[in-house]
mmCIF file of C-alpha atoms and ligand atoms in Angstrom:
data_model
loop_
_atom_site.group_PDB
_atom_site.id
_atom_site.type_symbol
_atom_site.label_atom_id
_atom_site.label_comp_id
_atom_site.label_asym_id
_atom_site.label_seq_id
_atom_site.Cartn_x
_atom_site.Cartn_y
_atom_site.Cartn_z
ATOM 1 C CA UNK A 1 46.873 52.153 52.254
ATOM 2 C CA UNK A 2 46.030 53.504 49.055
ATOM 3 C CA UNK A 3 43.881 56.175 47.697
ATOM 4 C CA UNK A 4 41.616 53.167 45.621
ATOM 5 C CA UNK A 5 41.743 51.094 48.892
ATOM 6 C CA UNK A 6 39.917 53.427 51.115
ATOM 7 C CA UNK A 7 37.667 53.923 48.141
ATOM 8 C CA UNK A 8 36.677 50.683 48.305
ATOM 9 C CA UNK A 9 36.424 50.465 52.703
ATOM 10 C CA UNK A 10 33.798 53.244 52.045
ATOM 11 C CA UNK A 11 31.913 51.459 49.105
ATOM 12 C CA UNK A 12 31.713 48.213 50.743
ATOM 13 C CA UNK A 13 30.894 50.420 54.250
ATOM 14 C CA UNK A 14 28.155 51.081 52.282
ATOM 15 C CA UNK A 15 25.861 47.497 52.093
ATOM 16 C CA UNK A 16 25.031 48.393 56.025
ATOM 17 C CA UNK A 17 22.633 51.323 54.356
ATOM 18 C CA UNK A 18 21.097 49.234 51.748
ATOM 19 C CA UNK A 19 17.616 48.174 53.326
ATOM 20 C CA UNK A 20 17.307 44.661 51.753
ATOM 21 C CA UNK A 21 14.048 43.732 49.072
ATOM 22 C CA UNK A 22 13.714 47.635 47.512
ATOM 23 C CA UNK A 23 15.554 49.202 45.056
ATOM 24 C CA UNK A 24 18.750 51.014 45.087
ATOM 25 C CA UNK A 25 20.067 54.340 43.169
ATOM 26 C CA UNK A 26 23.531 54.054 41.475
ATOM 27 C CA UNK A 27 25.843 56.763 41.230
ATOM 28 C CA UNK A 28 29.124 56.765 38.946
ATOM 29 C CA UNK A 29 32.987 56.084 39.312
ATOM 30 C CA UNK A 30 35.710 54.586 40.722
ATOM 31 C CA UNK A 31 34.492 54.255 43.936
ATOM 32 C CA UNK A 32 31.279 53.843 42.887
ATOM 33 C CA UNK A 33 32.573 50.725 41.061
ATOM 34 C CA UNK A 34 33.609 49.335 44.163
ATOM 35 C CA UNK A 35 30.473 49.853 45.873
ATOM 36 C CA UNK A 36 28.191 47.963 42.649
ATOM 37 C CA UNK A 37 30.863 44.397 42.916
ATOM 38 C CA UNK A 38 29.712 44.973 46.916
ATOM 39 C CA UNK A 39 26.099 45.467 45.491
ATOM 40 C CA UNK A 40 26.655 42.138 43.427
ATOM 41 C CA UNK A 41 27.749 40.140 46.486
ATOM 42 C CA UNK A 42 23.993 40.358 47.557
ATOM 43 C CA UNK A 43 22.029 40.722 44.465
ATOM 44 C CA UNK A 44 19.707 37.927 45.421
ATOM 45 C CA UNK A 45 18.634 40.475 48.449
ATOM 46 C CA UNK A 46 17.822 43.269 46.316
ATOM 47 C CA UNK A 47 15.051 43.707 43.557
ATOM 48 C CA UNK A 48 17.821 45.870 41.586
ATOM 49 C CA UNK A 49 18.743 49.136 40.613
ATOM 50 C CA UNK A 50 18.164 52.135 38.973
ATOM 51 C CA UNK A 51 21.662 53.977 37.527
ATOM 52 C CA UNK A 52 22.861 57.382 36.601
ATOM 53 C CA UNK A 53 25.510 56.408 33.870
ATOM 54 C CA UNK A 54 25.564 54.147 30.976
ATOM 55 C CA UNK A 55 29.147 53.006 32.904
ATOM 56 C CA UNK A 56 27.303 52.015 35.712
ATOM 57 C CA UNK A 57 24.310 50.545 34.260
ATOM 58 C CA UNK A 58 26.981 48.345 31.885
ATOM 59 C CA UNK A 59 28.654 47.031 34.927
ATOM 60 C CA UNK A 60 25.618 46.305 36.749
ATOM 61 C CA UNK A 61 24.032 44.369 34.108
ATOM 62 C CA UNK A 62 27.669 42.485 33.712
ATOM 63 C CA UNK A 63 27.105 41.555 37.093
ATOM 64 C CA UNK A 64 23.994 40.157 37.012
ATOM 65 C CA UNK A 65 21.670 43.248 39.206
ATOM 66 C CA UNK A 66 18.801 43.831 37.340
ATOM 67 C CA UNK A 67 18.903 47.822 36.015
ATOM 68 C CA UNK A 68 15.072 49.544 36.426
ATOM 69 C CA UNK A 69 14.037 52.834 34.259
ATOM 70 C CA UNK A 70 13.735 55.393 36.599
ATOM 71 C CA UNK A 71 10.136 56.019 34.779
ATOM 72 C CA UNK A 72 9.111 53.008 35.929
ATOM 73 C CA UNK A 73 10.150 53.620 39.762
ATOM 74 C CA UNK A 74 8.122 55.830 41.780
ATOM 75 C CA UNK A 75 10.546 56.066 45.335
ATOM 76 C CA UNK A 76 13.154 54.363 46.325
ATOM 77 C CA UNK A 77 15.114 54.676 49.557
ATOM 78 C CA UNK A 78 18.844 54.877 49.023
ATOM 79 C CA UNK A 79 20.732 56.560 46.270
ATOM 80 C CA UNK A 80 24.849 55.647 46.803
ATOM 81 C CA UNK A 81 27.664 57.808 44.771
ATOM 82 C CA UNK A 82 31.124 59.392 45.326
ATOM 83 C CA UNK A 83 32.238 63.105 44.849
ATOM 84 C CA UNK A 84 35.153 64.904 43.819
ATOM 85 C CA UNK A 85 34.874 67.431 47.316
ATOM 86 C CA UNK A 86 32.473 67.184 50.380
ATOM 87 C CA UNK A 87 32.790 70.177 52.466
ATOM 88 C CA UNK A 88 31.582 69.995 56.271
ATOM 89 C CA UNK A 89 27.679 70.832 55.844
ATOM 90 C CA UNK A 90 27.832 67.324 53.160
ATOM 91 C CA UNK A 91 27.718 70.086 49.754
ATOM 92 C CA UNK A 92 29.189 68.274 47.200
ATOM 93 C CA UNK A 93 31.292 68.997 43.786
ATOM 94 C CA UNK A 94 30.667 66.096 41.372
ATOM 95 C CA UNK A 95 30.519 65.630 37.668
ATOM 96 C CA UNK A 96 34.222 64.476 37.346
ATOM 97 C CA UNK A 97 32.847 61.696 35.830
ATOM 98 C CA UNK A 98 30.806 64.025 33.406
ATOM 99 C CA UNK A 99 27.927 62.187 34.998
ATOM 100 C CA UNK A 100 26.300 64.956 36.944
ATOM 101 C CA UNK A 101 22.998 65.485 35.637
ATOM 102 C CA UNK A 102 21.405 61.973 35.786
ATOM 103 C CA UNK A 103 23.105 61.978 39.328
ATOM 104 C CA UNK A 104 21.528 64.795 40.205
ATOM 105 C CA UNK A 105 18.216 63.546 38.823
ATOM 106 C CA UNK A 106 18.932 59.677 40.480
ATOM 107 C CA UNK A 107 19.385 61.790 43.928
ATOM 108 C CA UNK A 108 16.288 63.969 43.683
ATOM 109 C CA UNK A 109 14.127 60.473 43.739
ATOM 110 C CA UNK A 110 16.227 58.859 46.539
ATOM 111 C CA UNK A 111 14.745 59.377 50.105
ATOM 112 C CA UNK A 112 18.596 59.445 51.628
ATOM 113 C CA UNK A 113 21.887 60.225 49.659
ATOM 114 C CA UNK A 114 24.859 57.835 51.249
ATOM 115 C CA UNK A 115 28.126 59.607 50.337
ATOM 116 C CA UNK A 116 30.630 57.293 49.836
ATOM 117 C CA UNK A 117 34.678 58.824 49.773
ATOM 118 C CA UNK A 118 38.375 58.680 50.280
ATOM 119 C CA UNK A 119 39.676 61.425 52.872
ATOM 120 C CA UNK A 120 40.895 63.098 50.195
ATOM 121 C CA UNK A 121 38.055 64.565 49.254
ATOM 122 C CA UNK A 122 37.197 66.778 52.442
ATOM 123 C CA UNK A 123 38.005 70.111 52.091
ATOM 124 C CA UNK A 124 37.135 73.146 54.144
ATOM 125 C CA UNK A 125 35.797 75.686 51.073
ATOM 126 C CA UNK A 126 34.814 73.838 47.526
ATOM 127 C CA UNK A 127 35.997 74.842 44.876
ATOM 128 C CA UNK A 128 39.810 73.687 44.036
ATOM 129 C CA UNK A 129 38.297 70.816 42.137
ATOM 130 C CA UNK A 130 36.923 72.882 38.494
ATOM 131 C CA UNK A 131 33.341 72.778 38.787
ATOM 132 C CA UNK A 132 31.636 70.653 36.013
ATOM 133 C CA UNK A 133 29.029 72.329 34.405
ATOM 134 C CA UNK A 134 27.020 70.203 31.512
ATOM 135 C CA UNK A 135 25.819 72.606 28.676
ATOM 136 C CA UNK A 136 23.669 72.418 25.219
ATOM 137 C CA UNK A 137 26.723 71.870 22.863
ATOM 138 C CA UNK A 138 25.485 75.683 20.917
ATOM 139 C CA UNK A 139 25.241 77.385 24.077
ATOM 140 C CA UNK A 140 28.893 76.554 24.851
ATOM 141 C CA UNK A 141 30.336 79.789 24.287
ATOM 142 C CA UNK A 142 27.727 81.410 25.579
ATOM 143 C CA UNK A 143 27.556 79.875 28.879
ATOM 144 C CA UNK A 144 31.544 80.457 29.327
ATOM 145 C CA UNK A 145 31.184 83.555 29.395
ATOM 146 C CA UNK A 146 28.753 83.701 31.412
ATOM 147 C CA UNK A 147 30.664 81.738 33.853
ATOM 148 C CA UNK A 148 34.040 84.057 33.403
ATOM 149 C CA UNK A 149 31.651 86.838 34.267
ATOM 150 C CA UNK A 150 30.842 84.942 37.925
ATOM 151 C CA UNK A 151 34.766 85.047 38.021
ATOM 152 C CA UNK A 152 35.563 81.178 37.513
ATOM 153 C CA UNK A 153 38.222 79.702 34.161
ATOM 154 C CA UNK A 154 35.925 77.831 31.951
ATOM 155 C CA UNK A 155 37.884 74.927 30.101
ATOM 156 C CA UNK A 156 35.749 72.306 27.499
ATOM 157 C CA UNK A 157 36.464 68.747 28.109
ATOM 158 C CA UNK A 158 36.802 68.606 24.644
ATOM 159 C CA UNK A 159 37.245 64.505 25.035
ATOM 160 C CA UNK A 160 34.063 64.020 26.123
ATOM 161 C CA UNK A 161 30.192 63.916 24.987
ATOM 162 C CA UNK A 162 27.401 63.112 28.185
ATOM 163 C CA UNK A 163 25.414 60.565 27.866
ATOM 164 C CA UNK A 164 22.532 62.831 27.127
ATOM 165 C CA UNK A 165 24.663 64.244 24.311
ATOM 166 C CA UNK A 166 26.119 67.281 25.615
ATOM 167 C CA UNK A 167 29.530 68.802 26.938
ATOM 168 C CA UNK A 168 30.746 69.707 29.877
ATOM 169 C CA UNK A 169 32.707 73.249 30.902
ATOM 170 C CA UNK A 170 35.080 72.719 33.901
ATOM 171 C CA UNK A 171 35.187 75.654 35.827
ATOM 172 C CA UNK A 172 38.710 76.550 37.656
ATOM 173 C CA UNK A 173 39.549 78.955 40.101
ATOM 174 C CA UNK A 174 35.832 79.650 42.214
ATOM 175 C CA UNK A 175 36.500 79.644 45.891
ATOM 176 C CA UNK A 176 32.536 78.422 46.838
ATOM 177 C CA UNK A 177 31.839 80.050 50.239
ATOM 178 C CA UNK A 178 27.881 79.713 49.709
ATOM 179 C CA UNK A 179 27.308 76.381 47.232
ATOM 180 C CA UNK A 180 23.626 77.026 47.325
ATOM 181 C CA UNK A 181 23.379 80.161 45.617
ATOM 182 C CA UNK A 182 26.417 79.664 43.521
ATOM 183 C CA UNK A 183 24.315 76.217 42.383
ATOM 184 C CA UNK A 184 21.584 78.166 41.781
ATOM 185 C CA UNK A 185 23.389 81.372 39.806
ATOM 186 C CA UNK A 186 24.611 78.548 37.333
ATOM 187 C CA UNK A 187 21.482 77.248 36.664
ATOM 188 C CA UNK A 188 20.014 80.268 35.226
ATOM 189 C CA UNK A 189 21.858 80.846 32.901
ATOM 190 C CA UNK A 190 20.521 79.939 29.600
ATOM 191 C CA UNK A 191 21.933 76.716 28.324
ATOM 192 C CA UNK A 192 23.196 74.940 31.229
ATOM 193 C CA UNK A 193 21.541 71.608 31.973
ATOM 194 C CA UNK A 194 22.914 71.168 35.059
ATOM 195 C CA UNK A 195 25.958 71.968 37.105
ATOM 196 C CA UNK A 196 28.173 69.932 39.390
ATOM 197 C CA UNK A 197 27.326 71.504 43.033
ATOM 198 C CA UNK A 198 25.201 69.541 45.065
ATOM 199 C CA UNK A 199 24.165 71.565 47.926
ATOM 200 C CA UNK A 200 20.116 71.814 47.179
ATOM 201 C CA UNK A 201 20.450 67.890 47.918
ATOM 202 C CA UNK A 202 23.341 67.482 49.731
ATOM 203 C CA UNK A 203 24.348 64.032 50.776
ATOM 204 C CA UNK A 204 22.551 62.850 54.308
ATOM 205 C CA UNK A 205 25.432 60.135 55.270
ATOM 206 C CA UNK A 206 28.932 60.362 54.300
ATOM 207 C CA UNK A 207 31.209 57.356 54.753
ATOM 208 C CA UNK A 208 34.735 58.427 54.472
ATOM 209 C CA UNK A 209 37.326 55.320 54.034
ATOM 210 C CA UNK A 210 40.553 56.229 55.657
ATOM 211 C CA UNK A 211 43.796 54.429 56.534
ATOM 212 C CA UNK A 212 42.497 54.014 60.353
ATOM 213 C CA UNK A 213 38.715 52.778 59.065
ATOM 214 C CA UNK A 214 35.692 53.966 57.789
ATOM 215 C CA UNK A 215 34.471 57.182 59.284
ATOM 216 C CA UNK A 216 30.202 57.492 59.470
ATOM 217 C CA UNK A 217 29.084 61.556 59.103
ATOM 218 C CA UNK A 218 25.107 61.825 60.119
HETATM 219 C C1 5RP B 301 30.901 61.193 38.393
HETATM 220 C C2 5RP B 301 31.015 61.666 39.788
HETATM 221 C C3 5RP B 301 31.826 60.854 40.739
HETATM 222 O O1 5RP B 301 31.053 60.537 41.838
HETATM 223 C C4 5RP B 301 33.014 61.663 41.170
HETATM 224 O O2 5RP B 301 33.710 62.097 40.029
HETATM 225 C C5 5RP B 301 33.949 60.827 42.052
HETATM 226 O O3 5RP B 301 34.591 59.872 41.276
HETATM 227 P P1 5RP B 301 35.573 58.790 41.877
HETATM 228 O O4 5RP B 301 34.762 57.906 42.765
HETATM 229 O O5 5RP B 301 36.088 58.073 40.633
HETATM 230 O O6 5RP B 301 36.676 59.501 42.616
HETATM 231 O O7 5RP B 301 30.472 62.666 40.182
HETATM 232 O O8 5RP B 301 30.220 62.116 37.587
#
């Protein structure tokens, strides 16, 4: 089986979480992808979505799920996304998809985050995957040093612009032993917008698509 395969055996895992008539939060990706042509295979149960990407909100729309402003949304129940790494206690690395902040702001709504991944991406300590870290395109220098002084390799993905307009710093070599105050570390300093560690909201259910079947984490 391949990597993309169990991707999609956790996406699809994933319509058994989706309480039927509400709303649903959107993450963004490949697997994520999966999980919104699932989504579309019972849009006439749902009232529609709200989305953390422009890529995800295009596809939706494609699809036919109505997209809501998440101004205009005051709870909703389930929030559904990938990661790069989950570690045992559900702390996440994402932002691979330079999508981190509105994910992070799409989870902070949802009542329960439904983690939805290959077996790849368990590891024991987080960290091999280069932390994404979205930053005010002046502060960019700034901020990498910063982040060489909390002993991790900044590197710009110079290809690519957020869609709220700024970059991202990718952030090599950090073995994460405590996620939670590394999170918060990198969000003081002064021109980050957000950073890639989700361990203040870590994910409540992970479904993990394997070559045996889908694994369910509580
Ligand atoms: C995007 C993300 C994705 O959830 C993460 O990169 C996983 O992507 P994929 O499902 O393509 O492996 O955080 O910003």
């Amino acid at each position: 089986m391949t990597q993309d395969e169990m991707k999609k055996r956790a996406a699809w895992a994933a319509l058994d979480f989706v309480p039927r008539h509400t709303i649903v939060g959107v993450g963004t990706g490949s697997t994520v992808n999966h999980f919104i042509d699932a989504l579309a295979s019972i849009k006439h149960e749902i009232k529609g979505a709200v989305s953390s990407s422009v890529q995800s909100t295009e596809k939706m729309l494609a699809l036919g799920i109505q997209v809501f402003d998440l101004n205009d949304v005051d709870s909703f129940s389930v929030y559904v996304d990938g990661a790069d790494e989950i570690n045992s206690q559900k702390h996440m690395i994402k932002g691979g998809g330079a999508a981190l902040t509105r994910e992070k702001i799409v989870a902070a709504v949802a009542e329960k985050f439904v983690c939805i991944v290959d077996s790849s991406k368990q590891v024991d300590v987080l960290g091999k995957f280069p932390l994404p870290v979205e930053v005010i395109p002046m502060a960019r220098n700034y901020v990498a040093r910063e982040l060489t002084i909390l002993g991790g390799r900044p590197v710009w993905r110079e290809s690519v612009v957020t869609d709220n307009g700024n970059i991202i710093l990718d952030v090599h070599g950090l073995a994460i032993t405590d996620p939670l105050a590394l999170e918060q570390q990198i969000n003081q300093i002064t021109g980050v917008v957000a950073n890639g560690l989700f361990a203040a909201r870590a994910a409540d259910v992970v479904l993990v698509g394997a070559a045996t079947g889908t694994l369910v984490l509580q």
